[in-house]
Coordinates of C-alpha atoms and ligand atoms in Angstrom, one line a residue:
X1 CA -8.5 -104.1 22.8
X2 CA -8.4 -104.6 26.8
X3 CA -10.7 -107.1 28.8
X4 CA -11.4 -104.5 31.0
X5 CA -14.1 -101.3 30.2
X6 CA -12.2 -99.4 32.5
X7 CA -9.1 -99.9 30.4
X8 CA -11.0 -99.1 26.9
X9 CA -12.0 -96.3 28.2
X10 CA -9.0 -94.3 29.3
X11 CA -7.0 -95.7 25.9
X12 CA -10.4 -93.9 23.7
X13 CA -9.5 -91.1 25.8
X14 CA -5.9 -91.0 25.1
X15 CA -6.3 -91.6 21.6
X16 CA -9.0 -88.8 21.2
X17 CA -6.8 -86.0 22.9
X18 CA -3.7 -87.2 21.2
X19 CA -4.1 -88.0 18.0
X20 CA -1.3 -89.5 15.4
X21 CA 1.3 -89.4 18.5
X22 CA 2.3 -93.1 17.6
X23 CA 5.1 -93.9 19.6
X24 CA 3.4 -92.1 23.2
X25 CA 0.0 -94.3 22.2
X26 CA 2.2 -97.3 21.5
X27 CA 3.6 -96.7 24.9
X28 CA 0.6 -96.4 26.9
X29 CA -1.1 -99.2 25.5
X30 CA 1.7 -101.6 26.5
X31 CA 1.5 -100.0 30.2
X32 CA -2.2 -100.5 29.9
X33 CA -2.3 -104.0 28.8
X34 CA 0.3 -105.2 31.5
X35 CA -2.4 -103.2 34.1
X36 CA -4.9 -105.3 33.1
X37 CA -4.7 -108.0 36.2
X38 CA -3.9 -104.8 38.7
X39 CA -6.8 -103.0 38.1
X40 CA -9.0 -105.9 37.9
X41 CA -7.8 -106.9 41.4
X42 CA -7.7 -102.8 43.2
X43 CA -10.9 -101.3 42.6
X44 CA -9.6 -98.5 44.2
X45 CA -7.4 -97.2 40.9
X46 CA -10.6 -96.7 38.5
X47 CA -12.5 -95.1 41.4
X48 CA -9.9 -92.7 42.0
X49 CA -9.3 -92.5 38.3
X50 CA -5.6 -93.1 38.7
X51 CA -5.3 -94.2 35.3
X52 CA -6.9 -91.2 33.6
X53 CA -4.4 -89.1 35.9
X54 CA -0.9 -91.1 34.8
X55 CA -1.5 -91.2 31.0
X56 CA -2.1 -86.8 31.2
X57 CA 1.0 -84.8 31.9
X58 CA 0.8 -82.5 34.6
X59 CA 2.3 -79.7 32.6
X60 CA 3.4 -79.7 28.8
X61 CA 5.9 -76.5 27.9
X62 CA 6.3 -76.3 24.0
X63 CA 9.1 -73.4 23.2
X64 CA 10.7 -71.3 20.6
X65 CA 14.5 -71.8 20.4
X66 CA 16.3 -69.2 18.3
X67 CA 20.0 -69.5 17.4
X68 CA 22.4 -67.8 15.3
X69 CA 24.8 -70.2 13.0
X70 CA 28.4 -69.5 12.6
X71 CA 27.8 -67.3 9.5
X72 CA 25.3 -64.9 11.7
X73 CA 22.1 -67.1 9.7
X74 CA 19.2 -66.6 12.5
X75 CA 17.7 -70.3 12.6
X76 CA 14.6 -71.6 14.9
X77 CA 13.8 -74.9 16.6
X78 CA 11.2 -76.3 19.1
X79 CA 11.9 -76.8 22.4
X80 CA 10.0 -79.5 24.9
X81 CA 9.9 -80.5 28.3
X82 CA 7.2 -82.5 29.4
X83 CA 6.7 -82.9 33.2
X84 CA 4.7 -86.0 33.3
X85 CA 4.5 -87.2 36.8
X86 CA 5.8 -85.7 40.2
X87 CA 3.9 -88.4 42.6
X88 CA 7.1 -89.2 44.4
X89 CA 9.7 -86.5 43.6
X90 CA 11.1 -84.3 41.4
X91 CA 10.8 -84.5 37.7
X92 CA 13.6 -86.4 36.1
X93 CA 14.8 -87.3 32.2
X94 CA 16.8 -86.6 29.6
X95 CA 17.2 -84.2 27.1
X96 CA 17.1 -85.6 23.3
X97 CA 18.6 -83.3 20.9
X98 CA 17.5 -85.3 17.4
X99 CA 16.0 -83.9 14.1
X100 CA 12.9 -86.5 14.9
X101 CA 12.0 -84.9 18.2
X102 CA 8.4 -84.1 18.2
X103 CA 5.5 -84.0 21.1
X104 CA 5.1 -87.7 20.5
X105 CA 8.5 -88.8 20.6
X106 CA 8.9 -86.9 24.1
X107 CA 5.7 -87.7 25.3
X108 CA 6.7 -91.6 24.9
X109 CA 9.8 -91.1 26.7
X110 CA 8.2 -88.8 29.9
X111 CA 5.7 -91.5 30.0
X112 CA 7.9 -94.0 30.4
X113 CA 10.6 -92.6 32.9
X114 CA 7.6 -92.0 35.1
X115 CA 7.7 -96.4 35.5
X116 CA 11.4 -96.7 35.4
X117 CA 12.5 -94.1 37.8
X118 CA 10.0 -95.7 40.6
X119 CA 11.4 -99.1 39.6
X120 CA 15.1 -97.4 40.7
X121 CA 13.5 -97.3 44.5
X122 CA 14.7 -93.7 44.4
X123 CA 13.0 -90.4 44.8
X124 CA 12.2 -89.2 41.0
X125 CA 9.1 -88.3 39.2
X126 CA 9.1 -88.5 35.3
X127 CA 9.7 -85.8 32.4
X128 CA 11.5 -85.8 29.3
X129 CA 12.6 -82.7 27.2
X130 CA 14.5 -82.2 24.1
X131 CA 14.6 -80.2 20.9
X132 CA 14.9 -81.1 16.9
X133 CA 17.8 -79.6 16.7
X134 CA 20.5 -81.5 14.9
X135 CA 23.9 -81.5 16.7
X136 CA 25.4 -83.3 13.8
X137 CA 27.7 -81.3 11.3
X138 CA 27.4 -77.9 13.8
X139 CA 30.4 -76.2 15.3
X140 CA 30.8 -76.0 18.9
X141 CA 30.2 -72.5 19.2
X142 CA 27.1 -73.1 16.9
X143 CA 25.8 -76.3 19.5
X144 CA 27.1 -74.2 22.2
X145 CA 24.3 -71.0 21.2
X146 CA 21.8 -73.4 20.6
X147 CA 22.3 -74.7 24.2
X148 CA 22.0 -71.0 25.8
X149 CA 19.3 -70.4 24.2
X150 CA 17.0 -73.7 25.1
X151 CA 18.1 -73.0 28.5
X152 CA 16.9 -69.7 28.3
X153 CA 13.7 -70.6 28.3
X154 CA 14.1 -74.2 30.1
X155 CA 15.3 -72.2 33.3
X156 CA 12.0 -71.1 34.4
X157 CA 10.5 -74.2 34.7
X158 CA 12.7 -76.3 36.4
X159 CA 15.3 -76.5 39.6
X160 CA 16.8 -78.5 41.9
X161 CA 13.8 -79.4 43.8
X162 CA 11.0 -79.1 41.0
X163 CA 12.7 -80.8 37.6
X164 CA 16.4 -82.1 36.5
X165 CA 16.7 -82.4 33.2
X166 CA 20.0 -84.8 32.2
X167 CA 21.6 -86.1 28.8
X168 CA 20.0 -88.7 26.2
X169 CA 20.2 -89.1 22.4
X170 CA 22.4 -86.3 21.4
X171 CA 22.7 -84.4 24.9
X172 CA 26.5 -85.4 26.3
X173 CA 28.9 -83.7 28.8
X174 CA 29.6 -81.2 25.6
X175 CA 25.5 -80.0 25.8
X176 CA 24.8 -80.3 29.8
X177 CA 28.3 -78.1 30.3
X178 CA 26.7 -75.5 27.8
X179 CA 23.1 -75.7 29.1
X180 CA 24.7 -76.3 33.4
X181 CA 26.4 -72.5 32.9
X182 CA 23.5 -70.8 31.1
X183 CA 21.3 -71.5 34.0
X184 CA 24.1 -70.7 36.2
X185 CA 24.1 -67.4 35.0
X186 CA 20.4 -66.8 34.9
X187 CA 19.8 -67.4 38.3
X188 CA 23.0 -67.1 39.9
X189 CA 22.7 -70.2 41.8
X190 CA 25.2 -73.6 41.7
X191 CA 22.4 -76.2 42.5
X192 CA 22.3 -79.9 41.2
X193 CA 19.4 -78.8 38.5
X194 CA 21.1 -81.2 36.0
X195 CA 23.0 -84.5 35.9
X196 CA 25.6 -85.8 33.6
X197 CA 28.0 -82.8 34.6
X198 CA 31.4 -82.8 34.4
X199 CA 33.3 -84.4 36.9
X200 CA 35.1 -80.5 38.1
X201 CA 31.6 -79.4 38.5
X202 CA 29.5 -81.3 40.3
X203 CA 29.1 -84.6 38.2
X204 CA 29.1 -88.3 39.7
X205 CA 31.6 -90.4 38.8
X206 CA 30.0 -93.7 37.0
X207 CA 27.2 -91.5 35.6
X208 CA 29.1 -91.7 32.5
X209 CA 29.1 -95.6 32.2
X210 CA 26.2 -96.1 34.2
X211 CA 23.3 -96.9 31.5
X212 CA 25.5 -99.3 29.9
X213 CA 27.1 -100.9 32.6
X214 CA 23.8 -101.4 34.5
X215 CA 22.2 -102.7 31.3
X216 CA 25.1 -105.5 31.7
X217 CA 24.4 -105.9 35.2
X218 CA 21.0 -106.9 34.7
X219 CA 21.0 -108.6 31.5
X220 CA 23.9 -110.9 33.8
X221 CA 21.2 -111.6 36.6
X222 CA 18.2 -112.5 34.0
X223 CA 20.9 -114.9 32.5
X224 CA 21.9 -116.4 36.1
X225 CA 18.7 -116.8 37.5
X226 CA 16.4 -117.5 34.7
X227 CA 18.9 -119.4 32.6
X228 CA 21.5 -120.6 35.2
X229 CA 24.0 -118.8 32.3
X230 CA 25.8 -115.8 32.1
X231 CA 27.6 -113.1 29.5
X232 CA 30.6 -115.2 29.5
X233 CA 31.9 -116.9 26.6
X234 CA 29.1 -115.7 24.3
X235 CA 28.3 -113.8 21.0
X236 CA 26.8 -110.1 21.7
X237 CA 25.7 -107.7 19.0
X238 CA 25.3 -103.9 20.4
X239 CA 23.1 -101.4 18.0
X240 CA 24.3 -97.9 18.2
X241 CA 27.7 -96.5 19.0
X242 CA 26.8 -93.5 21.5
X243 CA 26.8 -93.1 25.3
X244 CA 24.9 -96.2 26.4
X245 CA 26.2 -98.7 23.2
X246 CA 29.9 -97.8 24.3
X247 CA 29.9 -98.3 27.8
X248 CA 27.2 -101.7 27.4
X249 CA 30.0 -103.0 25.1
X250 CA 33.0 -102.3 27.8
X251 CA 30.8 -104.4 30.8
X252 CA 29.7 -106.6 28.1
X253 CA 33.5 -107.3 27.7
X254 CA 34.5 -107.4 31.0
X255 CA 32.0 -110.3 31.8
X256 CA 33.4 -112.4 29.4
X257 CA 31.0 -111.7 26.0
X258 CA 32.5 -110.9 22.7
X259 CA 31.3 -108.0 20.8
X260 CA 30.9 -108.3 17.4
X261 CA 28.6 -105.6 15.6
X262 CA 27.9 -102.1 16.6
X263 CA 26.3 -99.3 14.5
X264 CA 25.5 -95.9 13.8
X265 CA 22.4 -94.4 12.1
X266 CA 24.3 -94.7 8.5
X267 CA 25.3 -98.7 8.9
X268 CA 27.1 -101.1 11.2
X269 CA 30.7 -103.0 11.2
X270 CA 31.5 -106.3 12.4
X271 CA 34.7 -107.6 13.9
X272 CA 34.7 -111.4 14.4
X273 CA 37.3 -110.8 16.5
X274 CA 35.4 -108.5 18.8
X275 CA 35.6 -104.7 18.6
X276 CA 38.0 -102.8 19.4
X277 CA 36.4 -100.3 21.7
X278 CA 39.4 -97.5 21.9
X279 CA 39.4 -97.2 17.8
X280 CA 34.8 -96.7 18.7
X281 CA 36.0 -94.2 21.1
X282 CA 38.6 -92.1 19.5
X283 CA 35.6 -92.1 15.9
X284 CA 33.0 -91.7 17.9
X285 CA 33.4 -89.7 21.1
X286 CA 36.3 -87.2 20.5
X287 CA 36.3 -87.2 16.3
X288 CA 32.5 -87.3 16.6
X289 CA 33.0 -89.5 13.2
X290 CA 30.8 -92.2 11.3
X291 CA 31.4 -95.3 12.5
X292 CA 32.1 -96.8 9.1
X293 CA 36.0 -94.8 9.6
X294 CA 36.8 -97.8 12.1
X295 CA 37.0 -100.3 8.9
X296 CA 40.1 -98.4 7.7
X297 CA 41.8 -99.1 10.9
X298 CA 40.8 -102.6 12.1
X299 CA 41.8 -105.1 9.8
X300 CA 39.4 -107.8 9.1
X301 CA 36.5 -105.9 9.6
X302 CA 33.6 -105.2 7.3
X303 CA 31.3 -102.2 7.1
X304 CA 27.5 -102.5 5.7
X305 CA 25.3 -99.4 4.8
X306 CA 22.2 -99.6 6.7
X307 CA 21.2 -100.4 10.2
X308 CA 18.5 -103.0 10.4
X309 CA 20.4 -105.3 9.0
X310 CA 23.1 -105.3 12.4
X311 CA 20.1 -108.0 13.7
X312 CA 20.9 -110.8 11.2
X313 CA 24.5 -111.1 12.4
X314 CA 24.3 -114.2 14.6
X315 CA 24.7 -113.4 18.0
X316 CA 23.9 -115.0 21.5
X317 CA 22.8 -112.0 23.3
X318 CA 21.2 -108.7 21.2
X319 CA 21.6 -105.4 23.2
X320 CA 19.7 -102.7 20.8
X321 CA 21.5 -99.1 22.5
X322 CA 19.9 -96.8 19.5
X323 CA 16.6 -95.9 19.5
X324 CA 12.9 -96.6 19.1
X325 CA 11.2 -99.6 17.7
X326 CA 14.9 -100.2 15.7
X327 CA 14.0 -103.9 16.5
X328 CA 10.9 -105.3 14.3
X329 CA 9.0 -108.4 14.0
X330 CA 11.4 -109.4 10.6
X331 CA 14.7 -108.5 12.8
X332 CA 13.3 -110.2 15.9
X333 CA 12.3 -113.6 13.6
X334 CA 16.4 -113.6 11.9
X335 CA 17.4 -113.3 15.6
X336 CA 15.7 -115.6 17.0
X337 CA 16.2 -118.0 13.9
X338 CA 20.1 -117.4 14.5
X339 CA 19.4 -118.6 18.3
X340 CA 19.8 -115.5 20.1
X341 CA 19.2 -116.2 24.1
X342 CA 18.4 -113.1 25.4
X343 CA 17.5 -109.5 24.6
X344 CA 18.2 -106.4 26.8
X345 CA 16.9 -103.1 25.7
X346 CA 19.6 -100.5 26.3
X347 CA 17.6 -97.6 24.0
X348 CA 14.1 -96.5 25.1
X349 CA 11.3 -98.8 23.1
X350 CA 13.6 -100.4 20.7
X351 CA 11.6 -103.3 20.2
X352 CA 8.2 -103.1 18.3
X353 CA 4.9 -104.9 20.3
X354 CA 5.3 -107.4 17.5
X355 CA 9.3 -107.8 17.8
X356 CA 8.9 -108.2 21.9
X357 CA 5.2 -110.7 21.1
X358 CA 7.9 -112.5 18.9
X359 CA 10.7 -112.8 21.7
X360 CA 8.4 -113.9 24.4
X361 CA 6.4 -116.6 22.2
X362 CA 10.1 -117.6 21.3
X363 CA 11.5 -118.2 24.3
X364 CA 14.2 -115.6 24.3
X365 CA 15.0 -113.9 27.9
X366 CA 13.8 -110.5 27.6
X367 CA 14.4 -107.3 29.4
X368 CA 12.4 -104.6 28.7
X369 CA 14.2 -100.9 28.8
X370 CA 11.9 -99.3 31.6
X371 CA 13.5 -101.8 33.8
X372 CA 17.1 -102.5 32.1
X373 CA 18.3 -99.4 31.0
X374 CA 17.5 -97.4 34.6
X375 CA 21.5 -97.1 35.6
X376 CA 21.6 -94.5 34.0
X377 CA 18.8 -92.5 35.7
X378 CA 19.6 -94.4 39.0
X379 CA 22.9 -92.8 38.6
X380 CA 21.6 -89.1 37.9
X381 CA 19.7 -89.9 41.4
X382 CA 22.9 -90.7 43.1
X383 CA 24.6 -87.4 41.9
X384 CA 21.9 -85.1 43.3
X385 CA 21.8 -86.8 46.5
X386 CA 26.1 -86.4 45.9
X387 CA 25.4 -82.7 44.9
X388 CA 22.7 -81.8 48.5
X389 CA 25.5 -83.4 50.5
X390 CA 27.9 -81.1 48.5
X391 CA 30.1 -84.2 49.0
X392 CA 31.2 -87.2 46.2
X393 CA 31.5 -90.9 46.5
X394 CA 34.5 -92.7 44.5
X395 CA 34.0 -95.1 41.7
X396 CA 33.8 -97.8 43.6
X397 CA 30.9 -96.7 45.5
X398 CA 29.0 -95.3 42.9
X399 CA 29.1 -98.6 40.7
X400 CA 28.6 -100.7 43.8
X401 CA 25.1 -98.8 44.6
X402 CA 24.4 -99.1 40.7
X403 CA 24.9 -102.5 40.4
X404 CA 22.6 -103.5 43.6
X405 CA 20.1 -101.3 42.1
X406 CA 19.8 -103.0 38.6
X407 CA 20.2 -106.5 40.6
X408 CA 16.7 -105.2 42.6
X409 CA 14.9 -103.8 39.9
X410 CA 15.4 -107.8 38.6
X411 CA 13.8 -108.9 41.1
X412 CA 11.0 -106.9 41.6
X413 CA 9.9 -106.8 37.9
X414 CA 10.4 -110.7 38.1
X415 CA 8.3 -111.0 41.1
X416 CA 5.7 -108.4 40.3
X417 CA 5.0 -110.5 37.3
X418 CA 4.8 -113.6 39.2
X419 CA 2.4 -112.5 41.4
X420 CA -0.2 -111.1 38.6
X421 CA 0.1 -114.9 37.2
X422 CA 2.8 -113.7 34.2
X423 CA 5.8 -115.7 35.6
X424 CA 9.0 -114.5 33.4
X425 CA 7.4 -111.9 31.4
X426 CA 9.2 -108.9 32.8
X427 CA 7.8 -106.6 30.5
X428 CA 4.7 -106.9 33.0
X429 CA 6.8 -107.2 36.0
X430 CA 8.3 -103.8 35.2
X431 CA 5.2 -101.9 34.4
X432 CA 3.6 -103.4 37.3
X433 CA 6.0 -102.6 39.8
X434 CA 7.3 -99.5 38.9
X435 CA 3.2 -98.3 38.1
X436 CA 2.3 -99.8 41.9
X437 CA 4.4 -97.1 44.3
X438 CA 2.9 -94.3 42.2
X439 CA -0.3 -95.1 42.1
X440 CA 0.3 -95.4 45.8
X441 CA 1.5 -92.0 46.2
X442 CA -1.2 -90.4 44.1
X443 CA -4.1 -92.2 46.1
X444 CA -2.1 -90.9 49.3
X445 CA -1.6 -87.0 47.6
X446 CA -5.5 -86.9 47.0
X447 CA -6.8 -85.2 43.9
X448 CA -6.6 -81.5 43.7
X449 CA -9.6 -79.6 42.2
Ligands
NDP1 P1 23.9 -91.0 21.9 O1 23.5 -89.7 21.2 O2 25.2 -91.0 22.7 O3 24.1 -92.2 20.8 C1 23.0 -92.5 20.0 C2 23.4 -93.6 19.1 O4 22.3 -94.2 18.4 C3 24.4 -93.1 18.0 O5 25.2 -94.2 17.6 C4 23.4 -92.8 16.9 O6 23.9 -92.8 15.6 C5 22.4 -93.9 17.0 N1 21.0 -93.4 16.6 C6 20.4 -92.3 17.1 N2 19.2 -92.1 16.4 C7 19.1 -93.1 15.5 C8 18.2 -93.4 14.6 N3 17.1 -92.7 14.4 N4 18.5 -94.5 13.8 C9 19.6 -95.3 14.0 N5 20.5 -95.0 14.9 C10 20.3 -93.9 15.6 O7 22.7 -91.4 22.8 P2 22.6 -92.4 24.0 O8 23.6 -93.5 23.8 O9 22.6 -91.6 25.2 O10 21.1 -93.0 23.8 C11 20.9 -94.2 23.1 C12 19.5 -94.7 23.6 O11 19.6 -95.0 25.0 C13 18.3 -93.8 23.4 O12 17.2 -94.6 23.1 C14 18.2 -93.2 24.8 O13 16.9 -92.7 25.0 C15 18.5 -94.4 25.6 N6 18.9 -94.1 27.0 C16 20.0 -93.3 27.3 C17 20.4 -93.0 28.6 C18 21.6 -92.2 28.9 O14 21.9 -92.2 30.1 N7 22.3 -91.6 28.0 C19 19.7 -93.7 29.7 C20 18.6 -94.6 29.3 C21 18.3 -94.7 28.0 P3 24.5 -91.4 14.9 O15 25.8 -91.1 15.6 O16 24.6 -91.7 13.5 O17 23.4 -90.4 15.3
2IT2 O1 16.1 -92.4 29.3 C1 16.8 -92.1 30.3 O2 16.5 -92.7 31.4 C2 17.8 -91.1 30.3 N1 18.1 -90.5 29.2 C3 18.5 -90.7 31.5 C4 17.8 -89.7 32.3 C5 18.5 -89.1 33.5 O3 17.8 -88.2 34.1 O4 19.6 -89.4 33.8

């Protein structure tokens, strides 16, 4: 438990009105505990019950999804979008289309896109949606139904100005292009009301390699200016094989690190001599495969059923692109026992309290994913304000604004922890800074009754 009553009492309340949701309580409490030195020093936050107000969301839309398969089988799924915070712009977040989508799973991930979208210094509030519908093993005319009907419903509840739902776990160009001209077509109207697009339509270029590249970028500024090191020359072990483990593995490359190991949710390969990315690619993003196919085309390398397992290949620098608490304590002890230097936290909550408790006490550099996987949201900013100019910036420009972005949001989560007395725990630094220009905008936005 906290220090602080204040802090007891609004984690009793959110366990009370949200009971079993383990993964949004196991999110909250982290925020809390890294609040603990913030509210002790601004009395102003419990007496304007700032706290209470951040851990509700401001509006929760549950929905029914019906679809008809391929052989004219009527099936229903849930839909979610949880609009979480709007204290300094429009809702923002991903969709995640995943059979293990429930309220707690998407109330985790609104929660925490609240923090990371102020940490990008741009204008976005924080929401999360999503669905447990499995894309896996469905036809494109099947995914593509699906899609029309989420957005459907989704349409009356969010807009270019009010909430812009983007990809995430199982939401790629394939889903937004679907979902993008559904709500097209409901309300007549070619607005910027969701990111990821395809490039013809209003897309940003870099969006695509954003979360993985600025995951790089900022794991390469911890190393140089915590560690006077960097990505080159050392051994790096990427979990998952999707959007963000892909394009973390290309800038991992480029910087001079070797991957060995990446992984699906069946098991992981490794390549001592460092993956080939194209044969990933070509299994993974247009075969839509199982990653264990790239063994019969890569000599050398070796497949392994199972993915926790992908954390006791020796490694210099661990980048878990997955999911949720894939890291725990036993993984984070055969890291750190195989001398792993730093951590950087592509997925959302990868690491369990005990695995990241386990990091810290050890040592190891550690970036926290509210802070180190924000390209890709950073980027989804950059293409609305692209898509309200009705204008685009090149490459170059785009990846140039990302990577100043991820090299700030360093230094502000390193700083913010500094000055709360936690010098180089930016799990604090994050939380802290990204909760301080919220809280700010709340207090100035007055409570409404
Ligand atoms: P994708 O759907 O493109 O890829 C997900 C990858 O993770 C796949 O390799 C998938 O394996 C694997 N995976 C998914 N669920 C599980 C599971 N339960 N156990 C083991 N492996 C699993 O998603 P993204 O790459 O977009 O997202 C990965 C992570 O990054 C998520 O935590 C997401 O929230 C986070 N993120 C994504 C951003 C983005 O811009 N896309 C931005 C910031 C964070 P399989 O193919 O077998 O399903
Ligand atoms: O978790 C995340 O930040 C995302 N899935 C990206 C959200 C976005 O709006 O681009």
């Amino acid at each position: 438990m906290f220090k602080s009553d204040y802090l007891n009492r609004v984690y009793a309340g959110v366990e009370a009105r949200n009971p079993g949701e383990k993964e949004f309580l196991q999110a909250v409490y982290e925020v809390l505990e890294s609040l603990e030195p913030v509210v002790e020093a601004n009395p102003r936050l419990e007496a304007n019950g700032i706290l209470e107000r951040i851990v509700e969301p401001e509006r929760q839309i549950f929905f029914r999804v019906p679809w008809v398969d391929d052989n004219g089988k009527v099936h229903v799924n849930r839909g979610f979008r949880v609009q979480f915070n709007s204290a300094i712009g429009p809702y923002k977040g991903g969709l995640r289309l995943h059979p293990s989508v429930n309220a707690s799973v998407i109330k985790f991930l609104g929660f925490e896109q609240i923090f990371k979208n102020s940490l990008t210094s741009l204008p976005i509030g924080g929401g999360k949606g999503g669905s447990d519908f499995d894309p896996k093993g469905k036809s494109d005319m099947e995914v593509m139904r699906f899609c029309q009907s989420f957005m459907t419903e989704l349409s009356k509840h969010i807009g270019a100005d009010t909430d812009v739902p983007a990809g995430d776990i199982g939401t790629g160009a394939r889903e937004i292009g679907f979902m993008y001209g559904q709500y097209k077509r409901l309300r007549n109207e070619f607005t910027g009301v969701l990111t990821g697009k395809g490039l013809t339509y209003g897309g940003s270029l870099a969006r695509t390699e954003a979360t993985g590249y600025g995951l790089c970028y900022f794991v390469e500024e911890m190393l140089n200016c915590m560690k006077n090191d960097s990505f080159k020359g050392k051994t790096v072990v990427i979990s998952g094989s999707g959007n963000v483990a892909i394009y973390a593995n290309k800038k991992a490359t480029e910087l001079g690190g070797k991957v060995v190991a990446m992984s699906d949710s069946n098991g992981y390969i490794v390549d001592m001599n460092g993956i080939n990315l194209d044969v990933v690619k070509q299994i993974k993003e247009v075969e839509r495969g199982r990653i264990k196919e790239y063994v019969n085309r890569v000599k050398g390398a070796k497949y392994h059923e199972g993915c926790s397992d992908i954390w006791t290949v020796k490694c210099d620098i661990a980048l878990p692109c997955a999911t949720q608490n894939e890291i725990n304590e036993e993984s984070a002890k055969a890291l750190i026992a195989n001398g792993v230097i730093a951590v950087g936290e592509g997925a959302n909550m990868p690491s369990t309290p005990e695995a990241v408790a386990a990091f810290q006490n050890a040592g190891v550099l550690f970036a926290p994913a509210k802070a180190a996987n924000a390209g890709g949201v950073a980027t989804s900013a950059l293409e609305m304000s692209q898509n309200s100019m009705r204008y685009s910036w090149t490459f170059e420009e785009v990846d140039s604004k990302l990577k100043s972005i991820m090299v700030n949001i360093f230094h502000n989560a390193y700083d913010a922890a500094e000055k709360y007395g936690k010098k180089g725990n930016l799990v604090a630094g994050a939380n802290i800074a990204g909760f301080e220009k919220v809280a700010e905008a709340m207090l100035a936005q007055g409570v409404a009754y």
